[in-house]
mmCIF file of C-alpha atoms in Angstrom:
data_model
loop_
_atom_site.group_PDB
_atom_site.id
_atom_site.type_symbol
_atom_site.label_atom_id
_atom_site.label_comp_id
_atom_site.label_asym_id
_atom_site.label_seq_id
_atom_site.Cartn_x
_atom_site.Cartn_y
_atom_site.Cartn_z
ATOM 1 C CA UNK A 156 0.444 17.903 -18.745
ATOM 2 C CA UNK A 157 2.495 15.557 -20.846
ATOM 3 C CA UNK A 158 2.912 11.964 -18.971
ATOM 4 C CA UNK A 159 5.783 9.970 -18.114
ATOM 5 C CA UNK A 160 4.629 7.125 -19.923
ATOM 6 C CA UNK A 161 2.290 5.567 -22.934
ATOM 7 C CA UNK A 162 -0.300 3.094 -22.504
ATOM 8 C CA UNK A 163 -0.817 0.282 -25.180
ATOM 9 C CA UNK A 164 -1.836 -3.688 -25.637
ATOM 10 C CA UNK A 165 0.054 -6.772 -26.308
ATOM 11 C CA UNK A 166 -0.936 -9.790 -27.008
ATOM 12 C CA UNK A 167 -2.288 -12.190 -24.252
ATOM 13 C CA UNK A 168 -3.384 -16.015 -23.887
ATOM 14 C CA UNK A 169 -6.568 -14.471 -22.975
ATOM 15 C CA UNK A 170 -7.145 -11.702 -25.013
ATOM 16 C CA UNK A 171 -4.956 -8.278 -25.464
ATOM 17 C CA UNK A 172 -3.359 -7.358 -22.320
ATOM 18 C CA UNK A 173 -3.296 -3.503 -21.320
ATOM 19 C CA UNK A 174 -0.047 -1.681 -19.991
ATOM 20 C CA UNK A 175 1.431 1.762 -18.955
ATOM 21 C CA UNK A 176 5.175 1.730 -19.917
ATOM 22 C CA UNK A 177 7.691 4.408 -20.085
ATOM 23 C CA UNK A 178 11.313 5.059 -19.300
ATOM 24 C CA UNK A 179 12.753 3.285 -22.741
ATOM 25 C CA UNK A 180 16.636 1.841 -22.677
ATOM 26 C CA UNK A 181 16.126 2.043 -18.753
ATOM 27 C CA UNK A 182 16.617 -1.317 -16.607
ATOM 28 C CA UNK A 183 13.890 -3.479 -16.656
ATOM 29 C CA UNK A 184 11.015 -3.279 -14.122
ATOM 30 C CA UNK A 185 7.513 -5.333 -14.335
ATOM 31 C CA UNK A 186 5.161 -4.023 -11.622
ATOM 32 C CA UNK A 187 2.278 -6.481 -11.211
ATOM 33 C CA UNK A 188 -0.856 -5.136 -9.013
ATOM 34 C CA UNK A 189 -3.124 -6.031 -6.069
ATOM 35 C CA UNK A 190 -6.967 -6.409 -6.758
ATOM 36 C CA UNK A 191 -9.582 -5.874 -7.664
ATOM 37 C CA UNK A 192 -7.016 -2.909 -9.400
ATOM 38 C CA UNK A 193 -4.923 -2.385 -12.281
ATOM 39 C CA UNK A 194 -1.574 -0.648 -13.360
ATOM 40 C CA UNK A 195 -3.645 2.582 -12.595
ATOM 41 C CA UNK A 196 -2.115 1.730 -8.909
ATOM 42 C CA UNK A 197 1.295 2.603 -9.956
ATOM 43 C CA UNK A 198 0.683 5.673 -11.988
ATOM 44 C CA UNK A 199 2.048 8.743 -9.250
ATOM 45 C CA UNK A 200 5.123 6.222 -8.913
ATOM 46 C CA UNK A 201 5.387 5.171 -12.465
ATOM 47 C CA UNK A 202 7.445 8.654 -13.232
ATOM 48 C CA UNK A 203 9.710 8.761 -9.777
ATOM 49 C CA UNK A 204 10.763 4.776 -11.558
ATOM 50 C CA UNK A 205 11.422 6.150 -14.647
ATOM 51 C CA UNK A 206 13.735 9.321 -13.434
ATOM 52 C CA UNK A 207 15.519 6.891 -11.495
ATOM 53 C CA UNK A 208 16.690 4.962 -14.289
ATOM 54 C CA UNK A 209 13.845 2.007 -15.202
ATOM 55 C CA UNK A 210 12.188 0.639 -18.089
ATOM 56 C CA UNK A 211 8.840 0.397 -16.517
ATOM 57 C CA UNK A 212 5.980 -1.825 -17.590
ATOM 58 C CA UNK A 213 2.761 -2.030 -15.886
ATOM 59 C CA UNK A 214 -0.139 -4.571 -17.169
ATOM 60 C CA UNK A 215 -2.946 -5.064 -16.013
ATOM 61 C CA UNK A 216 -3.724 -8.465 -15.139
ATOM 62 C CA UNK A 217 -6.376 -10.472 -17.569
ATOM 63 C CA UNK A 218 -10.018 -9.272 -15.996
ATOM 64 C CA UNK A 219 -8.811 -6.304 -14.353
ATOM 65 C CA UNK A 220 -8.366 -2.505 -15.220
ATOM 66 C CA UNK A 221 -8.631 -2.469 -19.598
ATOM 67 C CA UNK A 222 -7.421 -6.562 -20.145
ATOM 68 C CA UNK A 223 -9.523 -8.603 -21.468
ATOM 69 C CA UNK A 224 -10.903 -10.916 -19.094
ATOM 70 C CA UNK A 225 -10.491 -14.913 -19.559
ATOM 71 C CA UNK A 226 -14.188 -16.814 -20.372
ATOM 72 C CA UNK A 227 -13.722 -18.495 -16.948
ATOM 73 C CA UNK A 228 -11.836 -17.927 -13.744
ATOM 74 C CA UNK A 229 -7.701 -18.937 -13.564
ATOM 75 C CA UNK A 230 -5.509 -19.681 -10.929
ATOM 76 C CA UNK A 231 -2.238 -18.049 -10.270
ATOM 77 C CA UNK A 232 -0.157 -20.482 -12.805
ATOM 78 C CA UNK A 233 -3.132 -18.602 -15.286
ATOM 79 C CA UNK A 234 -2.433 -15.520 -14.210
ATOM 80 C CA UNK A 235 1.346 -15.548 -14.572
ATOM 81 C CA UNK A 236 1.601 -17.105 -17.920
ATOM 82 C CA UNK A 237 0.879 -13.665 -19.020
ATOM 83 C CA UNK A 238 4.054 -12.625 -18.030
ATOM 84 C CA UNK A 239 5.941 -14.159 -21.107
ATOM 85 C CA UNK A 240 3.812 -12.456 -23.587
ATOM 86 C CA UNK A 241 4.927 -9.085 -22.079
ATOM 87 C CA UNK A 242 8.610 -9.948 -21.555
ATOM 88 C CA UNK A 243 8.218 -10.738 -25.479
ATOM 89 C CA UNK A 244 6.659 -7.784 -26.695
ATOM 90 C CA UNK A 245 9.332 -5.279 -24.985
ATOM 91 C CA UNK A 246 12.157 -7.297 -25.914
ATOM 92 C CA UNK A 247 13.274 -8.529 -22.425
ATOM 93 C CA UNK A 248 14.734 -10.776 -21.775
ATOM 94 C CA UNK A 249 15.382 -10.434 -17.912
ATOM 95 C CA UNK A 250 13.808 -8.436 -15.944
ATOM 96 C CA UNK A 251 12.873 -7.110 -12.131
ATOM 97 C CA UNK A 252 9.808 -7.983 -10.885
ATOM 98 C CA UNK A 253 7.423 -6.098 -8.269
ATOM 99 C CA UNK A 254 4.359 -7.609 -7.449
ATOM 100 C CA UNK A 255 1.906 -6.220 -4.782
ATOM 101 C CA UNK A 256 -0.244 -8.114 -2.757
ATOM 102 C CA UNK A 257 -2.344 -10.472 -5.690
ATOM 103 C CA UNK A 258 0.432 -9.418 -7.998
ATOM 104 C CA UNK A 259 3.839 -10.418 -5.212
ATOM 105 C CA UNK A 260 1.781 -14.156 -5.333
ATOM 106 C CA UNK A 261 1.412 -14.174 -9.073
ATOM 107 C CA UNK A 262 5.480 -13.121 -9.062
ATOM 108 C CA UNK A 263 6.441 -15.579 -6.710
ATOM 109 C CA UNK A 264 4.728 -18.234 -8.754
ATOM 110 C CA UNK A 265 6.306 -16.854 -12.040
ATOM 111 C CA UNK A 266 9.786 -17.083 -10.122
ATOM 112 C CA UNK A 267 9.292 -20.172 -8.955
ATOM 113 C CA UNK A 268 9.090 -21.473 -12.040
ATOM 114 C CA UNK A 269 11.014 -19.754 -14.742
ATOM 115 C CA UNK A 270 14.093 -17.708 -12.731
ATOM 116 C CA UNK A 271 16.027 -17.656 -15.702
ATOM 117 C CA UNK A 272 13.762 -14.522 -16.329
ATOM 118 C CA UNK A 273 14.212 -12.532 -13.427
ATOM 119 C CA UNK A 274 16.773 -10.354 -11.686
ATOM 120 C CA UNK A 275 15.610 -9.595 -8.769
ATOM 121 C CA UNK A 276 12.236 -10.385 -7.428
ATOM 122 C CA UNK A 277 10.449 -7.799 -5.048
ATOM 123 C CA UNK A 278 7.714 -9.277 -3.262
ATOM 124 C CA UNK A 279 5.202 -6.164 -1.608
ATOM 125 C CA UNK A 280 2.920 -7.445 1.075
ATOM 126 C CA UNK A 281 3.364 -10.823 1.118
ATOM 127 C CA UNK A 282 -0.171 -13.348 1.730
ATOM 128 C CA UNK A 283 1.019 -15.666 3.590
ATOM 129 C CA UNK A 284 -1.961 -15.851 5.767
ATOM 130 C CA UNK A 285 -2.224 -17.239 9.557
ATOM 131 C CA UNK A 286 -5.801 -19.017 9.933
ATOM 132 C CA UNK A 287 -6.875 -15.438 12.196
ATOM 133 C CA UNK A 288 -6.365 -13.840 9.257
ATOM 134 C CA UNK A 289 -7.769 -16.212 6.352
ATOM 135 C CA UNK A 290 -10.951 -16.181 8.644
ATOM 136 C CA UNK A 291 -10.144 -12.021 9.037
ATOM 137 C CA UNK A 292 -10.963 -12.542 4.746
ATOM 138 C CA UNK A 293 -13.741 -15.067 5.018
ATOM 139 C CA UNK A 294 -16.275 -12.388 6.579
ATOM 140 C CA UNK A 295 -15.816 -10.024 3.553
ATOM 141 C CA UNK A 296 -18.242 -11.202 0.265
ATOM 142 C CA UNK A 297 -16.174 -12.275 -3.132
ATOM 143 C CA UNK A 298 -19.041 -13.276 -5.356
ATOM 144 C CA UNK A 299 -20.831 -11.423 -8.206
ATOM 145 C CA UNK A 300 -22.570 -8.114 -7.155
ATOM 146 C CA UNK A 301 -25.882 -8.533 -6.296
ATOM 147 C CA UNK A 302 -26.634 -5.225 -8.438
ATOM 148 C CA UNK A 303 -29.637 -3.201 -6.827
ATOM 149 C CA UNK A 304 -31.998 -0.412 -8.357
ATOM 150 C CA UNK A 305 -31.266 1.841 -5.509
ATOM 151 C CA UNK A 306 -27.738 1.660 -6.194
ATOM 152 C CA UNK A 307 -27.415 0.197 -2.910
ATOM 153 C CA UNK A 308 -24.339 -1.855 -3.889
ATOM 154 C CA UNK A 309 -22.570 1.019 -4.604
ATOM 155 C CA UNK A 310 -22.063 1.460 -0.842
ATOM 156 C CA UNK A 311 -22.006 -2.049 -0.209
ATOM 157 C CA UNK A 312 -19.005 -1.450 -2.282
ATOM 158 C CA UNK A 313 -17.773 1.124 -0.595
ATOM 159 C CA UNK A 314 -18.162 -0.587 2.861
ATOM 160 C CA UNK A 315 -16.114 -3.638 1.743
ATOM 161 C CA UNK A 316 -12.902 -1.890 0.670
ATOM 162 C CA UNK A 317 -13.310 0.620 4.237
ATOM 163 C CA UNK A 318 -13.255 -2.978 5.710
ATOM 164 C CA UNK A 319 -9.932 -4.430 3.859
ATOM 165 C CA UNK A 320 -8.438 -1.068 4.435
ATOM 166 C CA UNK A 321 -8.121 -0.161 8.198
ATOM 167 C CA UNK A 322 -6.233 3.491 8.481
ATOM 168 C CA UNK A 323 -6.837 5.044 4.861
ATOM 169 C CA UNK A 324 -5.968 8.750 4.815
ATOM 170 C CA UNK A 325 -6.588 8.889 0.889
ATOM 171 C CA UNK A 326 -10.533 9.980 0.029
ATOM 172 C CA UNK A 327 -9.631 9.976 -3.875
ATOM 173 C CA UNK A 328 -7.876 6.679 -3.786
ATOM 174 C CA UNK A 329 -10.867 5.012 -1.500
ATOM 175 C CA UNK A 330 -13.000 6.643 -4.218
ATOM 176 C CA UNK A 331 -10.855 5.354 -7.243
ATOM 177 C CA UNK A 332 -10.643 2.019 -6.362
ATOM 178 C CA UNK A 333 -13.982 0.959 -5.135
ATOM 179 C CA UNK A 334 -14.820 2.292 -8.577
ATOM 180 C CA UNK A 335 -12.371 0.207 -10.536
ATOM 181 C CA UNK A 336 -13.763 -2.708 -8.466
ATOM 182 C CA UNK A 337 -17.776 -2.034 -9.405
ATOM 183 C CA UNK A 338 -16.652 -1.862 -12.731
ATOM 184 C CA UNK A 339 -15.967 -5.674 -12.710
ATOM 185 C CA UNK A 340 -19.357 -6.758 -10.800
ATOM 186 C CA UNK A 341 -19.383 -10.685 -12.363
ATOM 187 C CA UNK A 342 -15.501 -11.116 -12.028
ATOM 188 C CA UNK A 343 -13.926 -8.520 -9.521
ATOM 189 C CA UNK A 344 -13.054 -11.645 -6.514
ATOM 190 C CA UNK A 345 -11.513 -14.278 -9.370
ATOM 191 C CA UNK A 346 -8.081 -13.304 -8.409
ATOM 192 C CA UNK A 347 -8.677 -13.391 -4.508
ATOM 193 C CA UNK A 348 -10.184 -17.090 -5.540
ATOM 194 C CA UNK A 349 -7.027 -17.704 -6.611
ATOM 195 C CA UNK A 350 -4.744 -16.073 -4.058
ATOM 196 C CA UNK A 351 -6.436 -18.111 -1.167
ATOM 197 C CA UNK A 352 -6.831 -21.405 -3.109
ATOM 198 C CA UNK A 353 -2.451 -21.089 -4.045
ATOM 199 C CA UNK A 354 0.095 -22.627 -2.079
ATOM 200 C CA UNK A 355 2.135 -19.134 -1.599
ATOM 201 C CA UNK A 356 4.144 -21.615 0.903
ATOM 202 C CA UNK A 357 5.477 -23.853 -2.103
ATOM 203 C CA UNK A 358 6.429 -21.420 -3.936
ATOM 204 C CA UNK A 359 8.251 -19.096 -1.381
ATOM 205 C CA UNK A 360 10.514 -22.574 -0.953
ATOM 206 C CA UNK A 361 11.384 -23.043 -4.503
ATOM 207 C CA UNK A 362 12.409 -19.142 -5.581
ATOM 208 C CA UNK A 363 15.945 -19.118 -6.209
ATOM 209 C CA UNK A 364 16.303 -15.872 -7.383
ATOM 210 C CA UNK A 365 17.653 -12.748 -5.696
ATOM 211 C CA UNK A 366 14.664 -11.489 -3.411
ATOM 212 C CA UNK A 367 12.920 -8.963 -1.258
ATOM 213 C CA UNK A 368 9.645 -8.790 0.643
ATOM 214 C CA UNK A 369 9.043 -5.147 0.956
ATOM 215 C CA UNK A 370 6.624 -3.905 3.505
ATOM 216 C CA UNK A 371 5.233 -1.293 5.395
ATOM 217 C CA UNK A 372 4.647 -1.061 9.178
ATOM 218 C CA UNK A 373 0.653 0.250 8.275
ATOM 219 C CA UNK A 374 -0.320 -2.454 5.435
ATOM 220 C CA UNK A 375 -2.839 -5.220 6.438
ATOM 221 C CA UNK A 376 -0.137 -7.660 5.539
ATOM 222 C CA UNK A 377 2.879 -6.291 7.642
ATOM 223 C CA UNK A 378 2.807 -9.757 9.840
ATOM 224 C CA UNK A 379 2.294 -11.872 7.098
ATOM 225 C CA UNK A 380 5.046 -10.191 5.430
ATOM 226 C CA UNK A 381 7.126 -10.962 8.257
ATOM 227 C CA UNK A 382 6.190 -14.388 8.455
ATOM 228 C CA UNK A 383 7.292 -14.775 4.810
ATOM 229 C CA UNK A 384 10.746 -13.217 5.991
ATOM 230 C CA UNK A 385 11.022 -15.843 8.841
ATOM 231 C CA UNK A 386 10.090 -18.729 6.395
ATOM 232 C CA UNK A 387 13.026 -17.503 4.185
ATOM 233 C CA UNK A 388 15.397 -15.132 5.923
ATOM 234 C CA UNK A 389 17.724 -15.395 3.236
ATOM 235 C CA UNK A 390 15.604 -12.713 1.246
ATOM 236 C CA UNK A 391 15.999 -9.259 1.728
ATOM 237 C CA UNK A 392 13.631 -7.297 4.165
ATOM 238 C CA UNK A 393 12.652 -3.933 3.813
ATOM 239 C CA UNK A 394 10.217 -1.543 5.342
ATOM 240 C CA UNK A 395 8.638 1.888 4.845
ATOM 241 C CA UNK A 396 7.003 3.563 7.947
ATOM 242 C CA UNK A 397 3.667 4.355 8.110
ATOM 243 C CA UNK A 398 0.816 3.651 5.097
ATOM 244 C CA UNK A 399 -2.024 0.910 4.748
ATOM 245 C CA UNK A 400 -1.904 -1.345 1.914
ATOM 246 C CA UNK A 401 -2.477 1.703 -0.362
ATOM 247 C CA UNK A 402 1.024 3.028 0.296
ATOM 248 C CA UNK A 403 2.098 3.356 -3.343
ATOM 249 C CA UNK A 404 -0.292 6.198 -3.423
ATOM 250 C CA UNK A 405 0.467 7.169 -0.206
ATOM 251 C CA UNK A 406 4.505 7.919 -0.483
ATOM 252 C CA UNK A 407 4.849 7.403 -4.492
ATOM 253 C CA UNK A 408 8.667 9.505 -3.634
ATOM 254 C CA UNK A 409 9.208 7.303 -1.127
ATOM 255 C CA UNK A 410 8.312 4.124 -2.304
ATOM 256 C CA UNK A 411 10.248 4.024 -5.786
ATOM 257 C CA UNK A 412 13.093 5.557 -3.672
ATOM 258 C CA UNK A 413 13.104 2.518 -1.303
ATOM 259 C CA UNK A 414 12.613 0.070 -4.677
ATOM 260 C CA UNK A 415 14.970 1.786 -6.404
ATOM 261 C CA UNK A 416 17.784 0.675 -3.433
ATOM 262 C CA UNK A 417 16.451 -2.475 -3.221
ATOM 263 C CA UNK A 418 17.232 -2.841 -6.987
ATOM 264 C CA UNK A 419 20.202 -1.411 -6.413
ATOM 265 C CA UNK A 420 21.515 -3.656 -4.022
ATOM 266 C CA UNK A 421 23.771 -7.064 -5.700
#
């Protein structure tokens, strides 16, 4: 089956940075993932994007999916300083801007900062954690994988992301991405690191760019989306029914139909 879209490197501060792109001479559309994952999270909605009219571009961040990874960890400013290298290698010089969970706080920084870049921003699940939930995060382990002969931390794997994923209906997906996250066993948390040392807060004041925090009712952030929303009710709310925090695998039709109206919207 022929895809919707290429994959291919550009250049980096850290090293080449991997992408899935397709859709050429559409509008503009950067989709920036959660961890421990990669674009591959956006490949069954990559094509709906495309047929609705977008340029899409999908990296993966540096250290995740085929990026190369930085020497040491980053924080979020790290993180979205990649974004200029991509806007430059695909000739943007605006675009919209999705980020999901890690990647809606790695947008929101990159909005905060340089707007004259962006459109619109959608922010997907949004982190801004109550203290129930930061200590919620606390109990799960983000350190290096204490690889064992038995394979033991295969399931220990396993159990983590059943744990950060109440309600998953996908088997495949669960499978997928525990595997994309044992494939990163020295580096897989840096990005969480970063996430929970960030002041999401700061940044969510200073955006000044035409926004919205999508959501849906299922994910693990639906009330810290909302809490976003009620911190800036000026953005845009929307929200799909159902899901966990997987939903872009979930409803891939659904989901680029609901971004495609946000995008949509003036």
């Amino acid at each position: 089956m022929t895809r919707a879209f290429h994959r291919g490197y550009c250049g980096g501060p850290y090293g080449q940075l991997h992408y899935r792109a397709g859709g050429e001479g559409g509008r503009q559309l950067i989709l920036l993932h959660q961890s421990p994952l990669s674009g591959l999270m956006f490949e069954a909605a990559i094509p709906e994007l495309i047929a609705n009219g977008f340029h899409v571009v999908a990296p993966d961040t540096p250290g995740y999916g085929l990026s190369d990874p930085p020497e040491n960890p980053i924080d979020i400013a790290g993180y979205a300083a990649c974004l200029p290298f991509v806007l430059d290698h695909f000739g943007f010089e605006t675009t919209c801007l999705l980020g999901h969970h890690t990647g809606a706080v790695i947008a929101g920084a990159f909005a905060a900062t340089q707007p004259e870049c962006i459109e619109h921003l959608i922010l997907n699940g949004v982190a801004l954690l109550s203290p129930e939930e930061r200590a919620f995060f606390s109990t799960m382990t983000f350190s290096p994988m204490d690889i064992q002969a038995d394979g033991s931390h295969h399931l220990a794997a396993w159990n983590q992301r059943l744990k950060a994923s109440p309600g998953w209906t996908k088997l495949d997906v669960m499978h997928r991405y525990t595997t994309e996250m044992l494939a990163l066993p020295d580096r897989y948390f840096w990005a969480f690191d970063a996430v929970f040392a960030h002041d999401l807060e700061k940044d969510l004041a200073a955006i000044d760019v035409p926004t919205t925090i999508l959501t849906n009712t299922g994910e693990d952030l639906y009330e810290a989306s909302k809490r976003a929303h009620a911190l800036r009710p000026d953005f845009g709310f929307e929200s799909l029914e159902g899901g966990t925090h997987d939903i872009v695998d979930e409803q891939p039709r659904e989901w680029a139909a609901r971004v495609t109206s946000i995008m949509s919207t003036p």
